[in-house]
Amino acid sequence: MQCNAAAAGVKLASSRAPAQRWSPEEDGRLTRAVETFDEKNWRRISAVVGTKKAVQCMQRWRRSLRPDLKKGRWTHEEDALLIELITQGRKTWPELSNRITGRSAKQCRERWTHHLDPAVNKDVFAPEEDWLIISTQAAVGNRWSHIAAMLPGRTENAVKVRWKTCHR
């Protein structure tokens, strides 16, 4: 996909330190520790893993390794259920995810905000939008929510992805 704007020569910079990936061995220790201690004592689980903090262990388990966690494409039934639950009255993402088997709160939130919300503009970016994204990012940096607020219907993620596309 080509960017409509001419300012594609800017380098992508990151001020964040690279994340330390989980090794297969750490994942194995985490899985065995959760089998031993259930999902109740993350400090003890962390001690068994040995290289990660309790909160990191909890997040890794709940977001990636939990056996009932679904990954990949959403089914039409899952989409319909998420839409129905939201139209019945917005609850918290964790409450919604408890009603959609195998989907995490983060998955539900991202599915709604990036794909299903009718307010999301999924049209091809116009040249004026590309210019606004590139020029504003040059002025304010990677403040995607700030930039997205200038483009009705565009999500922070869509704006960030579009900016990165323009810099390939």
One Martini backbone bead per residue (centre of mass of N, CA, C, O) as a GRO file, in nm:
protein
  168
    1MET     BB    1   0.095   0.037   0.024
    2GLN     BB    2   0.055   0.363  -0.050
    3CYS     BB    3   0.139   0.678   0.004
    4ASN     BB    4   0.014   1.008  -0.054
    5ALA     BB    5   0.267   1.125   0.054
    6ALA     BB    6   0.601   1.282   0.038
    7ALA     BB    7   0.703   1.223   0.359
    8ALA     BB    8   0.881   0.920   0.357
    9GLY     BB    9   1.192   0.983   0.490
   10VAL     BB   10   1.128   0.923   0.777
   11LYS     BB   11   1.233   0.799   1.069
   12LEU     BB   12   1.178   0.551   1.296
   13ALA     BB   13   1.130   0.615   1.639
   14SER     BB   14   1.245   0.486   1.966
   15SER     BB   15   1.233   0.513   2.336
   16ARG     BB   16   1.195   0.218   2.385
   17ALA     BB   17   1.269  -0.057   2.529
   18PRO     BB   18   1.320  -0.365   2.474
   19ALA     BB   19   1.159  -0.643   2.502
   20GLN     BB   20   1.150  -0.930   2.697
   21ARG     BB   21   1.133  -1.227   2.598
   22TRP     BB   22   0.994  -1.530   2.606
   23SER     BB   23   1.087  -1.834   2.670
   24PRO     BB   24   1.021  -2.163   2.649
   25GLU     BB   25   1.118  -2.222   2.936
   26GLU     BB   26   0.947  -2.010   3.083
   27ASP     BB   27   0.676  -2.114   2.985
   28GLY     BB   28   0.706  -2.392   3.118
   29ARG     BB   29   0.735  -2.293   3.411
   30LEU     BB   30   0.468  -2.143   3.418
   31THR     BB   31   0.279  -2.379   3.359
   32ARG     BB   32   0.366  -2.555   3.600
   33ALA     BB   33   0.303  -2.344   3.823
   34VAL     BB   34   0.001  -2.317   3.763
   35GLU     BB   35  -0.064  -2.615   3.814
   36THR     BB   36   0.027  -2.598   4.116
   37PHE     BB   37  -0.105  -2.285   4.207
   38ASP     BB   38  -0.262  -2.180   4.011
   39GLU     BB   39  -0.429  -1.844   4.005
   40LYS     BB   40  -0.322  -1.724   4.311
   41ASN     BB   41   0.020  -1.722   4.327
   42TRP     BB   42   0.233  -1.511   4.169
   43ARG     BB   43   0.486  -1.512   4.347
   44ARG     BB   44   0.544  -1.815   4.337
   45ILE     BB   45   0.547  -1.838   4.035
   46SER     BB   46   0.781  -1.639   3.994
   47ALA     BB   47   0.989  -1.806   4.154
   48VAL     BB   48   0.986  -2.044   3.955
   49VAL     BB   49   1.067  -1.893   3.703
   50GLY     BB   50   1.299  -1.651   3.805
   51THR     BB   51   1.273  -1.394   3.560
   52LYS     BB   52   0.989  -1.289   3.667
   53LYS     BB   53   0.733  -1.113   3.750
   54ALA     BB   54   0.423  -1.147   3.867
   55VAL     BB   55   0.280  -0.968   3.653
   56GLN     BB   56   0.409  -1.107   3.408
   57CYS     BB   57   0.292  -1.385   3.459
   58MET     BB   58  -0.004  -1.312   3.454
   59GLN     BB   59  -0.009  -1.186   3.171
   60ARG     BB   60   0.100  -1.423   3.009
   61TRP     BB   61  -0.121  -1.620   3.084
   62ARG     BB   62  -0.387  -1.449   3.016
   63ARG     BB   63  -0.280  -1.355   2.708
   64SER     BB   64  -0.127  -1.648   2.598
   65LEU     BB   65  -0.140  -1.950   2.769
   66ARG     BB   66  -0.414  -2.007   2.809
   67PRO     BB   67  -0.588  -2.280   2.700
   68ASP     BB   68  -0.877  -2.116   2.638
   69LEU     BB   69  -0.736  -1.932   2.442
   70LYS     BB   70  -0.807  -1.749   2.171
   71LYS     BB   71  -0.685  -1.730   1.837
   72GLY     BB   72  -0.747  -1.521   1.594
   73ARG     BB   73  -1.014  -1.544   1.434
   74TRP     BB   74  -1.326  -1.432   1.422
   75THR     BB   75  -1.640  -1.509   1.451
   76HIS     BB   76  -1.959  -1.433   1.379
   77GLU     BB   77  -2.064  -1.509   1.660
   78GLU     BB   78  -1.871  -1.336   1.826
   79ASP     BB   79  -1.943  -1.067   1.702
   80ALA     BB   80  -2.246  -1.075   1.767
   81LEU     BB   81  -2.211  -1.095   2.074
   82LEU     BB   82  -2.055  -0.835   2.119
   83ILE     BB   83  -2.266  -0.646   2.001
   84GLU     BB   84  -2.496  -0.728   2.189
   85LEU     BB   85  -2.360  -0.658   2.461
   86ILE     BB   86  -2.314  -0.357   2.395
   87THR     BB   87  -2.618  -0.281   2.322
   88GLN     BB   88  -2.724  -0.360   2.619
   89GLY     BB   89  -2.475  -0.243   2.771
   90ARG     BB   90  -2.204  -0.122   2.893
   91LYS     BB   91  -1.929  -0.286   2.996
   92THR     BB   92  -1.672  -0.430   3.089
   93TRP     BB   93  -1.432  -0.606   2.938
   94PRO     BB   94  -1.419  -0.840   3.142
   95GLU     BB   95  -1.723  -0.899   3.135
   96LEU     BB   96  -1.742  -0.959   2.835
   97SER     BB   97  -1.525  -1.190   2.825
   98ASN     BB   98  -1.693  -1.386   3.011
   99ARG     BB   99  -1.914  -1.425   2.761
  100ILE     BB  100  -1.653  -1.498   2.573
  101THR     BB  101  -1.518  -1.769   2.492
  102GLY     BB  102  -1.161  -1.727   2.492
  103ARG     BB  103  -1.171  -1.414   2.545
  104SER     BB  104  -1.022  -1.132   2.607
  105ALA     BB  105  -1.041  -0.812   2.697
  106LYS     BB  106  -0.849  -0.711   2.478
  107GLN     BB  107  -0.983  -0.847   2.237
  108CYS     BB  108  -1.256  -0.708   2.267
  109ARG     BB  109  -1.163  -0.417   2.251
  110GLU     BB  110  -1.016  -0.436   1.974
  111ARG     BB  111  -1.250  -0.539   1.806
  112TRP     BB  112  -1.429  -0.295   1.851
  113THR     BB  113  -1.236  -0.040   1.799
  114HIS     BB  114  -1.119  -0.159   1.503
  115HIS     BB  115  -1.403  -0.306   1.365
  116LEU     BB  116  -1.719  -0.277   1.492
  117ASP     BB  117  -1.744   0.008   1.524
  118PRO     BB  118  -1.946   0.232   1.352
  119ALA     BB  119  -1.741   0.488   1.389
  120VAL     BB  120  -1.547   0.350   1.205
  121ASN     BB  121  -1.317   0.433   0.956
  122LYS     BB  122  -1.255   0.219   0.653
  123ASP     BB  123  -1.147   0.394   0.459
  124VAL     BB  124  -0.952   0.525   0.252
  125PHE     BB  125  -0.698   0.725   0.255
  126ALA     BB  126  -0.651   1.047   0.220
  127PRO     BB  127  -0.426   1.281   0.132
  128GLU     BB  128  -0.503   1.474   0.368
  129GLU     BB  129  -0.458   1.267   0.592
  130ASP     BB  130  -0.164   1.207   0.542
  131TRP     BB  131  -0.063   1.492   0.583
  132LEU     BB  132  -0.166   1.524   0.874
  133ILE     BB  133  -0.012   1.290   1.000
  134ILE     BB  134   0.279   1.372   0.920
  135SER     BB  135   0.283   1.667   1.026
  136THR     BB  136   0.192   1.610   1.319
  137GLN     BB  137   0.410   1.406   1.396
  138ALA     BB  138   0.645   1.607   1.353
  139ALA     BB  139   0.536   1.801   1.587
  140VAL     BB  140   0.429   1.569   1.832
  141GLY     BB  141   0.462   1.288   1.754
  142ASN     BB  142   0.343   0.974   1.902
  143ARG     BB  143   0.031   1.108   1.927
  144TRP     BB  144  -0.226   0.930   1.826
  145SER     BB  145  -0.475   1.047   1.972
  146HIS     BB  146  -0.432   1.336   1.879
  147ILE     BB  147  -0.444   1.275   1.574
  148ALA     BB  148  -0.718   1.120   1.565
  149ALA     BB  149  -0.893   1.367   1.662
  150MET     BB  150  -0.855   1.503   1.362
  151LEU     BB  151  -0.995   1.214   1.259
  152PRO     BB  152  -1.286   1.119   1.202
  153GLY     BB  153  -1.305   0.764   1.267
  154ARG     BB  154  -1.014   0.738   1.359
  155THR     BB  155  -0.783   0.546   1.494
  156GLU     BB  156  -0.495   0.518   1.649
  157ASN     BB  157  -0.407   0.261   1.501
  158ALA     BB  158  -0.463   0.355   1.211
  159VAL     BB  159  -0.268   0.593   1.221
  160LYS     BB  160  -0.011   0.439   1.291
  161VAL     BB  161  -0.017   0.243   1.050
  162ARG     BB  162  -0.018   0.460   0.833
  163TRP     BB  163   0.249   0.593   0.908
  164LYS     BB  164   0.422   0.338   0.866
  165THR     BB  165   0.346   0.300   0.568
  166CYS     BB  166   0.476   0.580   0.480
  167HIS     BB  167   0.780   0.458   0.595
  168ARG     BB  168   0.872   0.224   0.377
   0.00000   0.00000   0.00000
